[in-house]
Coordinates of C-alpha atoms and ligand atoms in Angstrom, one line a residue:
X1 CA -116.3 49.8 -30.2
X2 CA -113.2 49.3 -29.1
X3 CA -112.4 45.9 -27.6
X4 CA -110.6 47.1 -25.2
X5 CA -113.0 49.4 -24.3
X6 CA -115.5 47.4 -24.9
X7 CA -114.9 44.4 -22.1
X8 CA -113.3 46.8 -19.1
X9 CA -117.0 48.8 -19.5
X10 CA -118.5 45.5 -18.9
X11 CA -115.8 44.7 -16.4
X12 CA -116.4 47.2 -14.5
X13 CA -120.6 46.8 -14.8
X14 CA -119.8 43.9 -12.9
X15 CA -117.6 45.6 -10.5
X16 CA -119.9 47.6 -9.3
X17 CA -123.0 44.8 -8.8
X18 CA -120.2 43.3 -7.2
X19 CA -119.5 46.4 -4.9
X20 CA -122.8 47.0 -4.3
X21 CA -123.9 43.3 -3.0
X22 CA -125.9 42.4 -5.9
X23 CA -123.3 39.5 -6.7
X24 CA -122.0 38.2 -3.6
X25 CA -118.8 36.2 -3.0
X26 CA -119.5 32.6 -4.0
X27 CA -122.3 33.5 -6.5
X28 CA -121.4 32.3 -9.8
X29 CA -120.8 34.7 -12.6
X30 CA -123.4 34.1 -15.4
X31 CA -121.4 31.4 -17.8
X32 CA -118.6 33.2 -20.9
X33 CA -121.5 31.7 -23.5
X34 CA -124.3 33.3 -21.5
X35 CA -122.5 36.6 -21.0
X36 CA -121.6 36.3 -25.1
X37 CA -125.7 36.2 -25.5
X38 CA -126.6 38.8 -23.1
X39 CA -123.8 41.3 -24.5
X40 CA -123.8 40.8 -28.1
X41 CA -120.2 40.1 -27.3
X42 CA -117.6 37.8 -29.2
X43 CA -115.7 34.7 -27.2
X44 CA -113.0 36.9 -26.8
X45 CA -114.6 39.9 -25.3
X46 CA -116.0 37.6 -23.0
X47 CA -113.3 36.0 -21.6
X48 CA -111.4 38.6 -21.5
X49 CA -114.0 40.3 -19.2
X50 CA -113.5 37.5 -16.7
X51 CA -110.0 37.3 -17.1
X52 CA -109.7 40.9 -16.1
X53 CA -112.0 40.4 -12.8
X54 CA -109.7 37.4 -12.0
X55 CA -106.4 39.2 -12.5
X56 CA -107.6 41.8 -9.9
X57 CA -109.0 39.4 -7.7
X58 CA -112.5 39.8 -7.8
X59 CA -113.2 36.2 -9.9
X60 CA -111.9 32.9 -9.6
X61 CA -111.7 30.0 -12.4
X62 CA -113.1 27.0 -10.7
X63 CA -112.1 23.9 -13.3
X64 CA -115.4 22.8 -14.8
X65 CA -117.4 25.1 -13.0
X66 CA -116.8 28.4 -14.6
X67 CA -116.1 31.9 -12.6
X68 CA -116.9 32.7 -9.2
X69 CA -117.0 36.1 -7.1
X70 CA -114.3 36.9 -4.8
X71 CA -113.9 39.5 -2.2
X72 CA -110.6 40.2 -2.6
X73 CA -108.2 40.8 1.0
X74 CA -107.6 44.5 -0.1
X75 CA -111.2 46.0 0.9
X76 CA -110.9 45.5 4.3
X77 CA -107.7 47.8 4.2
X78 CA -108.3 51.0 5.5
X79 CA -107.7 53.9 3.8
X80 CA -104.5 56.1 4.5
X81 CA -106.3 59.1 6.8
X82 CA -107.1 62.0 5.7
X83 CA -105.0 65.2 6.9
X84 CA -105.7 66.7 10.1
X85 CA -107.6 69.4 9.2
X86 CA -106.7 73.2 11.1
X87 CA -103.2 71.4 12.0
X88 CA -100.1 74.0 12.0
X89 CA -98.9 74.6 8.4
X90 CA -94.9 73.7 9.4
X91 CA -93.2 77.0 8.7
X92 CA -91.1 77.3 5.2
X93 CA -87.5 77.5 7.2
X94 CA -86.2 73.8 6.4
X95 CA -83.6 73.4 3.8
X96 CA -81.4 70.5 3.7
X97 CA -83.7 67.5 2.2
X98 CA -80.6 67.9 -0.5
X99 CA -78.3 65.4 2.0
X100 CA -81.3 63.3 2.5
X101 CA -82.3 62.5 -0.5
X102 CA -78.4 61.5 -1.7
X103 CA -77.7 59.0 1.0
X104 CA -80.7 57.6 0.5
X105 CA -80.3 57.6 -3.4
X106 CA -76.8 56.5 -3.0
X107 CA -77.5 53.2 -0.5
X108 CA -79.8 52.3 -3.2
X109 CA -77.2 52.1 -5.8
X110 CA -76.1 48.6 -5.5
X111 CA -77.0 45.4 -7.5
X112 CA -81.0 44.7 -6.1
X113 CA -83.4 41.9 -7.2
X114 CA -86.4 44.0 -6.9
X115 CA -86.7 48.2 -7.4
X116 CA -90.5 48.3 -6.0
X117 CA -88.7 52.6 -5.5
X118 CA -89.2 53.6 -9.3
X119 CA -92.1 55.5 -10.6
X120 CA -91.9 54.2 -14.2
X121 CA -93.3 50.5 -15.6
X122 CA -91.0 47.6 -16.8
X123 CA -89.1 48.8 -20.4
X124 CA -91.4 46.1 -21.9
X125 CA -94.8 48.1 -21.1
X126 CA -93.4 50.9 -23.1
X127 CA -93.3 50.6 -27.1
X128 CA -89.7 49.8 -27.4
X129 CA -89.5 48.6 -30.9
X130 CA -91.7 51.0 -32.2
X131 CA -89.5 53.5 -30.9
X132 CA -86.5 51.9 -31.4
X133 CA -87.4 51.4 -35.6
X134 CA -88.6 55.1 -35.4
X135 CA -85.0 55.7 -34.3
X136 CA -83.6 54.2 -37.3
X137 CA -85.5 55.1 -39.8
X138 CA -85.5 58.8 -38.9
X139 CA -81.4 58.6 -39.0
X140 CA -81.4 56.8 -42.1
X141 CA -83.4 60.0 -43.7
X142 CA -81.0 62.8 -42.0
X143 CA -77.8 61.0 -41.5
X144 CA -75.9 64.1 -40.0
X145 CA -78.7 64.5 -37.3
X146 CA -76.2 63.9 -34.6
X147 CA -74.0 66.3 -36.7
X148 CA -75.1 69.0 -37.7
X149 CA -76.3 72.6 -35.4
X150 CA -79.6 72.1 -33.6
X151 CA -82.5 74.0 -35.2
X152 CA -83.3 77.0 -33.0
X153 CA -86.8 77.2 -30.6
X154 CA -87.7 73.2 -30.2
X155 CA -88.6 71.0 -33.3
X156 CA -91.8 71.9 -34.8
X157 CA -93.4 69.1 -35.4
X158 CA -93.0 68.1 -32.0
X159 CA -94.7 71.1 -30.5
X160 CA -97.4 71.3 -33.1
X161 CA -98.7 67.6 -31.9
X162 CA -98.3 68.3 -28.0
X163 CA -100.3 71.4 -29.0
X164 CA -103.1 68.9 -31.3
X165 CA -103.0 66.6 -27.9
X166 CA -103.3 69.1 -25.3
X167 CA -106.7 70.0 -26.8
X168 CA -108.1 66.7 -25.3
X169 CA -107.1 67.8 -22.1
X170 CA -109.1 71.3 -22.6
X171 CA -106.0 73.2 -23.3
X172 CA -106.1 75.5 -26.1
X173 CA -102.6 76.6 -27.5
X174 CA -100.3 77.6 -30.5
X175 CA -97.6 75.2 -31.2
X176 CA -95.1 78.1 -30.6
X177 CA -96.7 78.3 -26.6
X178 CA -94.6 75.0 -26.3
X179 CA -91.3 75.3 -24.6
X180 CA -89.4 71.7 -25.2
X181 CA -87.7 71.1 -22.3
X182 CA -85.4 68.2 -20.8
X183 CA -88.5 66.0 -18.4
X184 CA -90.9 68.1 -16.2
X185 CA -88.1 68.2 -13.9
X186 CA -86.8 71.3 -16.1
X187 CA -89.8 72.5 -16.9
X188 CA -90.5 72.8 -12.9
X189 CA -87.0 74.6 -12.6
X190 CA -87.4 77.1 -15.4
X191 CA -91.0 77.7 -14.0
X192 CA -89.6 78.0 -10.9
X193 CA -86.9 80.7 -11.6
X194 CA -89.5 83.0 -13.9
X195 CA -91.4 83.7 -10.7
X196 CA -89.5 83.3 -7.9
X197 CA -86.1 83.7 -6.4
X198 CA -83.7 82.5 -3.2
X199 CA -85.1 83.2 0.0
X200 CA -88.7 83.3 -1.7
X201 CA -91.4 80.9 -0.2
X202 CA -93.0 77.9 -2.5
X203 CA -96.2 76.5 -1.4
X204 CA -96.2 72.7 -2.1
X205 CA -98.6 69.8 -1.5
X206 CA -97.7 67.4 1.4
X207 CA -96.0 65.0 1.2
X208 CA -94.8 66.1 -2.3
X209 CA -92.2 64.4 -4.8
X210 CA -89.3 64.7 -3.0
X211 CA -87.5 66.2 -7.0
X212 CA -89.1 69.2 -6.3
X213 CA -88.1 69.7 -3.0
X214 CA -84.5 69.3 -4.3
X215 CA -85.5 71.5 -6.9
X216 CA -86.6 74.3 -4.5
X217 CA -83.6 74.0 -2.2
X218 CA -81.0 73.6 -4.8
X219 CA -82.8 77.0 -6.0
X220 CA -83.0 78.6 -2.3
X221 CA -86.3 78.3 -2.0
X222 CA -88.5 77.4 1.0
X223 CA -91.0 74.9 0.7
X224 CA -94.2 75.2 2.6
X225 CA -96.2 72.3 2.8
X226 CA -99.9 72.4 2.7
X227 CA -102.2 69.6 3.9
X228 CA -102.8 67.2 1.1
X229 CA -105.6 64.5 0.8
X230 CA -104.6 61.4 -0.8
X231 CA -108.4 60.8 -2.5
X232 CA -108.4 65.0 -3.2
X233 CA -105.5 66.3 -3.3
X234 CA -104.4 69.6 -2.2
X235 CA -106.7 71.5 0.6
X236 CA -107.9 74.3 -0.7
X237 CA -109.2 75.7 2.6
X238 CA -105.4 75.0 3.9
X239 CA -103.2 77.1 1.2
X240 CA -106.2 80.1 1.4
X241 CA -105.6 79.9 5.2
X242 CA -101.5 80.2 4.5
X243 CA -101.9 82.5 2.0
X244 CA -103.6 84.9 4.8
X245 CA -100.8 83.9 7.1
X246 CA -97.5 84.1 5.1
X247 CA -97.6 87.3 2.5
X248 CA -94.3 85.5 1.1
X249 CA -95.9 83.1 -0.8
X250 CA -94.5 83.6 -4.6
X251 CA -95.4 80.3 -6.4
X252 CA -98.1 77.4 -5.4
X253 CA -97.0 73.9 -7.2
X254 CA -99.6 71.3 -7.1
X255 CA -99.7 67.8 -9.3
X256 CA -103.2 67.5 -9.8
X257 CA -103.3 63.8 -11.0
X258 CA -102.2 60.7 -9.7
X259 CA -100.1 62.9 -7.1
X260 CA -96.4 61.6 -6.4
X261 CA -96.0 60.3 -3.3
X262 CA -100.1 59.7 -2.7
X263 CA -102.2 59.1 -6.0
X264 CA -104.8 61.5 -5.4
X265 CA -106.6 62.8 -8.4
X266 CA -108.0 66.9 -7.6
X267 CA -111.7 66.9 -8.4
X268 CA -112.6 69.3 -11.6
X269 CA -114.3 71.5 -8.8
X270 CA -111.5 72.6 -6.9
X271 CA -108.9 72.9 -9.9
X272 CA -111.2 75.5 -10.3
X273 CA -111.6 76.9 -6.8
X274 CA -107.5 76.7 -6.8
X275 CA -107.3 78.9 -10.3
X276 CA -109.5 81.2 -9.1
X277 CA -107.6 81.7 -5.6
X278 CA -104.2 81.9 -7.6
X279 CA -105.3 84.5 -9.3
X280 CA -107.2 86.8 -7.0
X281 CA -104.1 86.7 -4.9
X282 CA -101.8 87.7 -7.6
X283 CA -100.0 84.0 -7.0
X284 CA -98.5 82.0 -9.9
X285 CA -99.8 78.4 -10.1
X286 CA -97.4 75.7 -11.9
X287 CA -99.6 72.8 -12.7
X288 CA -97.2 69.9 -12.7
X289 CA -99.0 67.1 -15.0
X290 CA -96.2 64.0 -15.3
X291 CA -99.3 61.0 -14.4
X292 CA -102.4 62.5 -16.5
X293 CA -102.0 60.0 -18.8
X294 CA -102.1 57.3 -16.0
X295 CA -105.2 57.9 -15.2
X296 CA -108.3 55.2 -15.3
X297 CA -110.7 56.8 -17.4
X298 CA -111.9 56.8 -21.3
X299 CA -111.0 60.7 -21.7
X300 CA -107.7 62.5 -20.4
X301 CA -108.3 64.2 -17.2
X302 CA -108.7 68.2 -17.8
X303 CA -105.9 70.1 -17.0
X304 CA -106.0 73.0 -14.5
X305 CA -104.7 75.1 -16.7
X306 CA -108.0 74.7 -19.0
X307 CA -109.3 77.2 -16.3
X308 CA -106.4 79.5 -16.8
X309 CA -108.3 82.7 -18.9
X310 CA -105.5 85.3 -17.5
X311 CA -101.7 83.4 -18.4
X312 CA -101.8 82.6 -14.6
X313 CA -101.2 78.8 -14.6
X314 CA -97.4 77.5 -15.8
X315 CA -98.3 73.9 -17.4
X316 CA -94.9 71.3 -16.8
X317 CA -95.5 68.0 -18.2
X318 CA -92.9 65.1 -19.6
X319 CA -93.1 62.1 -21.5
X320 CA -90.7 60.4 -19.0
X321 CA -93.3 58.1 -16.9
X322 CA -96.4 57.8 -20.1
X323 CA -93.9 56.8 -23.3
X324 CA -90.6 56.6 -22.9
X325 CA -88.6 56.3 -19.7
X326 CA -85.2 56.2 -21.6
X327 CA -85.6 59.8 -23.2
X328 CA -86.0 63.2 -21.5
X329 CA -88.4 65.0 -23.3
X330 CA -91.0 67.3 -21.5
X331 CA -92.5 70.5 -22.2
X332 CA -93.9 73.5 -20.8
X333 CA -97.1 76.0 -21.5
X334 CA -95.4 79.2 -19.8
X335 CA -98.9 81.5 -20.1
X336 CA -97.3 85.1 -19.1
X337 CA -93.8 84.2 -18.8
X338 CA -93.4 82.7 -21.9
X339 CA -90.9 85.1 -22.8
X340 CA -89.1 84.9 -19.4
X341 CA -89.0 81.2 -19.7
X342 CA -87.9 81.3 -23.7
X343 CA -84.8 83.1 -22.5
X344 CA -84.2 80.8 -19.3
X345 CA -84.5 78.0 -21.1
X346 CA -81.6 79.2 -23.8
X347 CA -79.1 80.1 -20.9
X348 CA -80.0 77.0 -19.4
X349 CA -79.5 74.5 -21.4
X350 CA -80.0 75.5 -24.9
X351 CA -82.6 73.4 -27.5
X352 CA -83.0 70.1 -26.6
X353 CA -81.4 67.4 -29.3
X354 CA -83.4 66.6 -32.0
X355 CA -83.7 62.7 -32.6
X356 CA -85.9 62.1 -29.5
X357 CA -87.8 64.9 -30.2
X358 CA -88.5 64.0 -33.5
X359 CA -88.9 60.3 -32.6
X360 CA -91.4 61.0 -30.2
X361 CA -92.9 63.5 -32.9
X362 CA -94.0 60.9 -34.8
X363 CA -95.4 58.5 -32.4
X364 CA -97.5 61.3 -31.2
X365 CA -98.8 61.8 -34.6
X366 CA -100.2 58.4 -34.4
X367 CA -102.9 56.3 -33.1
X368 CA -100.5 53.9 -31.8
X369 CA -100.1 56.2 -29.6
X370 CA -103.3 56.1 -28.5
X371 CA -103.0 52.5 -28.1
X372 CA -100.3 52.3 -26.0
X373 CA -101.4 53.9 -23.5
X374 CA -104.8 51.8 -23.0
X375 CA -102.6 49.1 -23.2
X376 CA -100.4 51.0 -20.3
X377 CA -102.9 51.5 -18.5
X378 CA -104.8 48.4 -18.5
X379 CA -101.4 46.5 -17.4
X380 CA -100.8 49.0 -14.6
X381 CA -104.5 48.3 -13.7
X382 CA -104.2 44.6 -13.1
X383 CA -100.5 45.1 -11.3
X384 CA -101.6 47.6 -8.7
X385 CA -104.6 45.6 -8.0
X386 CA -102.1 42.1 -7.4
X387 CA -99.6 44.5 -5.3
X388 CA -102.5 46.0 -3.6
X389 CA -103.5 42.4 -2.8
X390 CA -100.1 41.2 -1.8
X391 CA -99.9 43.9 0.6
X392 CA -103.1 42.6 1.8
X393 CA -102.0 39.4 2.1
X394 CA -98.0 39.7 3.3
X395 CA -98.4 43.1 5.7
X396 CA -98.6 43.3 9.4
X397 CA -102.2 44.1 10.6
X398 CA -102.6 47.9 11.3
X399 CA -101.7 48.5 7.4
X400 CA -103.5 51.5 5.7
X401 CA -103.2 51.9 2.2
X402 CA -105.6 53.8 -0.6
X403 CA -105.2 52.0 -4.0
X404 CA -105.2 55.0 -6.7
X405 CA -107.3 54.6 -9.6
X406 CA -104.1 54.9 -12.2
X407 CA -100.4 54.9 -12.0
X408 CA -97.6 52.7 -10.8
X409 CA -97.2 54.0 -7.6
X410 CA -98.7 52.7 -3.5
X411 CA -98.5 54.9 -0.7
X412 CA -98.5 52.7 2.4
X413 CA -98.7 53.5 6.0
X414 CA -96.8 51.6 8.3
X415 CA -98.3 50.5 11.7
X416 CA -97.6 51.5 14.8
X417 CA -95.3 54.9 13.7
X418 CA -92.6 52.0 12.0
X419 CA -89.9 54.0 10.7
X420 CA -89.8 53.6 6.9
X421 CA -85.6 54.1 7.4
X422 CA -85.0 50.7 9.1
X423 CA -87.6 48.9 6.6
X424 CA -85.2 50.2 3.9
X425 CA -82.4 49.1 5.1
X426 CA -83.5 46.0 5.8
X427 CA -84.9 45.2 2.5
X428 CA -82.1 46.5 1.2
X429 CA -80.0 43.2 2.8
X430 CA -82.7 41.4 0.7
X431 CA -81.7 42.8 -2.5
X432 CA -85.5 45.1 -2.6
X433 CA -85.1 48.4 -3.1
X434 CA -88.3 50.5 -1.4
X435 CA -88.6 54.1 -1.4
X436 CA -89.1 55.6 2.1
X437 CA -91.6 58.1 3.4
X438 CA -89.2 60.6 4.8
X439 CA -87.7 61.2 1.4
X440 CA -91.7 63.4 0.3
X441 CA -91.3 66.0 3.4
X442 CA -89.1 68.0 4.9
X443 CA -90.7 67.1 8.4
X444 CA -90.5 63.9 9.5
X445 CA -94.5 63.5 9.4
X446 CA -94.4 60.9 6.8
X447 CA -91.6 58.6 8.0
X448 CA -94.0 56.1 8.4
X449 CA -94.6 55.8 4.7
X450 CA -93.5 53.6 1.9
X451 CA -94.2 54.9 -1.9
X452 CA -93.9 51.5 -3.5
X453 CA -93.6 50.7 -7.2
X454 CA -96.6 48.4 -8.8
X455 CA -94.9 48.9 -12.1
X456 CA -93.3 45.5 -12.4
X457 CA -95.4 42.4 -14.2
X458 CA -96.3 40.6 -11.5
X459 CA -94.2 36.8 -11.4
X460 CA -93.9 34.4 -8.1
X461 CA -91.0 35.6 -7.8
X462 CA -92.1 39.5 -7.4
X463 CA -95.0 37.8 -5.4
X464 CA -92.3 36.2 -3.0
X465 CA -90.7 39.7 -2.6
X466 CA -94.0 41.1 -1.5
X467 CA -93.8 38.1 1.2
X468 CA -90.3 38.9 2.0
X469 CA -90.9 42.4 2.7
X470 CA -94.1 42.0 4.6
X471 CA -91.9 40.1 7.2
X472 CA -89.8 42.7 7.4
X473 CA -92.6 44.7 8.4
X474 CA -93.9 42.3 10.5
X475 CA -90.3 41.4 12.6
X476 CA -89.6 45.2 13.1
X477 CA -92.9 45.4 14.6
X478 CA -92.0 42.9 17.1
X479 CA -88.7 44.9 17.9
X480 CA -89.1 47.8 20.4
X481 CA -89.2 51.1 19.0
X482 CA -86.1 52.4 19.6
X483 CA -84.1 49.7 18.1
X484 CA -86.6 49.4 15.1
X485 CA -86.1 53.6 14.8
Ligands
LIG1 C1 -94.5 64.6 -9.8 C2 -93.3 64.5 -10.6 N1 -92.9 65.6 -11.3 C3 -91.7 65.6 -12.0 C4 -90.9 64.5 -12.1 C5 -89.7 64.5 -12.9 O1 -90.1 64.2 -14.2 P1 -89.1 63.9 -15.4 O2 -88.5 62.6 -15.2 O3 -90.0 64.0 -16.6 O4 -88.1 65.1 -15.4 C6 -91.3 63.3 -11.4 C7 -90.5 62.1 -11.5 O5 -90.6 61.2 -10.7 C8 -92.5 63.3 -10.7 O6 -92.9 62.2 -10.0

């Protein structure tokens, strides 16, 4: 097996004795030889198993004495609530998150120490000289790449191994179903356009990346946001219960893993429940898949569209946040308006360039691939677990966070109604960028909010920012609320 594999299933075998109160904190862990004996493991799968506990704070290394359980500060954190369920949907008239967003955007835009507002990892947890000598080499084949006309329709290669990959996620397309596109972020406009138009009504989870709601009012769209758990993601109950009261509803637009602001992964069951509702009311569904990859678990998570039997779903996915940050290349299963989109798509922008297409061709033709992204996704692991535990540690009681199982994001809930607007700019005099709740809605019910990046290796010196920013926290508190507003 897989060594990898191997000592995170033992990891987590652990984990959950741990959890359950079979190991205790103080008990010693049985010593790396013994472990070696029981497992049939080597040294090194071992260590590595303990090495993993400790980075996320569930071990500690006591000189001569081996490893020890820990109860880390993060489980007594309570959970960010739940939506309140049978509360008002707010009615799709808003627009104007637009001006919002660019101030915000723009403040940021200054030299900082630490961007904990980014939803990508450090350059260095992507393959950068992989990609970079796949780069070279592929010029030094077709020198006049940069030269010559664009081959019409996407490069095939490309689309033929986003095809051979999608089958692992239970999606079962041609290579010409692909639609390269420039990130998800045009792959969520083009779907956008092919079923909707201005003054038409979106439904949208809430909070919600606050791209799309630029997206939708740069189109003329209104957004109406449904009630989102952050374990569940979108309530299905909710959008059947706005379907019934709105008959405007023209597109549904959901991210079903590792949801941007909140992490929440949608249980296989109601993926279904949501096809099924999409379709019985005649609705579109784009499925907006940017984190799948992200996710904690041996297999892909399976897309909704794998439920998709009548073209109903639009699939949007990118490469942006899982491979390479520095290129733009997404893609998008279109189902029934694959034509529509074709043609949008050409009066758009036209076919994307070739050299990151065919660069990223190749990589996805490869296990190293493959490998990548376990080693992504263990790194992410370990520094969500340490920012998760700095939070813990640095943050004013009253605190709520839910730690997602993948990803490089934290949704944090203030205490006491903070406003997430005077913790930016405060930590903004401090050189740390954060990315405020108000920025995912287009009510203010989530000004209380921070989405903050784990995606950095974790140094002292990202550790002292963590302290640095829990004071913050801590000092506006103390202020009253007007002058902390
Ligand atoms: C949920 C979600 N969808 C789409 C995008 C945009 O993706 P891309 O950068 O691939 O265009 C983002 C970027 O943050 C995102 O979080």
């Amino acid at each position: 097996m897989d060594t990898q594999l191997l000592y995170k299933r033992l990891a987590l075998h652990y984990l959950n004795a741990i959890k359950a109160g079979t190991l205790t904190a103080g008990d010693r862990m049985p010593s790396v030889r013994k472990l070696m004996a029981l497992h049939e493991v080597s040294l090194s799968t071992a260590l590595q198993l303990c090495r993993h506990l400790e980075a996320q704070g569930w071990l500690e290394a006591r000189p001569r004495s081996g490893y020890f359980v820990r109860h880390p500060k993060r489980i007594r954190l309570v959970p960010v609530a739940e939506p309140i369920s049978g509360a008002p949907i707010d009615p799709a008239q808003y627009v104007g998150i637009h001006e919002r967003v660019s101030a915000i955007i723009a403040q940021g835009q200054r030299p900082i120490k630490f961007n904990l507002a980014r939803a990508t990892g450090a350059p260095d947890l992507y393959p950068e000289t992989e990609l970079k000598n796949l780069a070279i080499r592929i010029l030094r084949h077709k020198p006049n790449l940069l030269t010559k006309a664009i081959a019409p329709g996407g490069n095939r290669e490309l689309k033929n191994a986003l095809a051979k990959r999608a089958l692992n996620q239970g999606i079962s397309v041609a290579p010409d179903d692909v639609i390269i596109t420039y990130g998800c972020i045009e792959a969520l406009n083009l779907g956008l356009r092919a079923v909707a138009q201005a003054g038409d009504v979106i439904a949208v989870e809430s909070p919600t990346f606050y791209g799309l709601l630029q997206v939708l009012e740069s189109l003329g769209m209104k957004a109406l946001e449904i009630p989102t758990s952050p374990q569940t993601g979108i309530s299905i109950e909710a959008l059947e219960l706005a379907m019934q009261t709105y008959d405007n509803i023209k597109a549904v637009v959901v991210v079903p893993h590792l949801q941007n602001p909140l992490g929440s992964i949608m249980p296989d069951q109601h993926k279904q429940r949501l096809v099924a509702l999409c379709e019985q009311q005649h609705i579109p569904l784009i499925e907006d898949d940017s984190y799948g990859a992200l996710v904690e678990s041996d297999l892909p998570p399976t897309a909704i569209k794998h439920w998709d039997t009548a073209g109903n779903v639009i699939y949007c996915a990118s490469l942006h946040k899982i491979l390479a940050p520095g290129m733009r290349v997404g893609w998008i299963l279109a189902g029934r308006w694959h034509a529509r989109i074709t043609m949008l798509k050409y009066a758009q922008t036209r076919y994307n360039e070739e050299l990151s297409q065919l660069v990223v061709a190749e990589f996805l033709q490869s296990s190293a691939y493959d490998r990548h992204l376990r080693r992504l996704r263990v790194a992410l692991s370990s520094q969500r677990e340490r920012a998760a535990e700095a939070i813990a540690a640095y943050f004013p009681p009253g605190t709520r966070l839910s730690v997602p199982n993948g990803g490089v994001s934290i949704w944090v809930e203030l205490p006491n109604q903070l406003s997430s607007r005077a913790v930016f700019e405060a930590a903004l005099e401090q050189g740390i960028l954060v990315s405020p709740g108000l920025l995912y809605s287009n009510s203010n019910r989530f000004n209380h909010f921070l989405r903050l990046n784990c995606g950095m290796h974790f140094t002292p010196e990202l550790d002292e920012a963590w302290r640095t920013l829990g004071d913050i926290i801590l000092q506006l508190g103390k202020r009253p609320l007007s002058s902390a507003a």
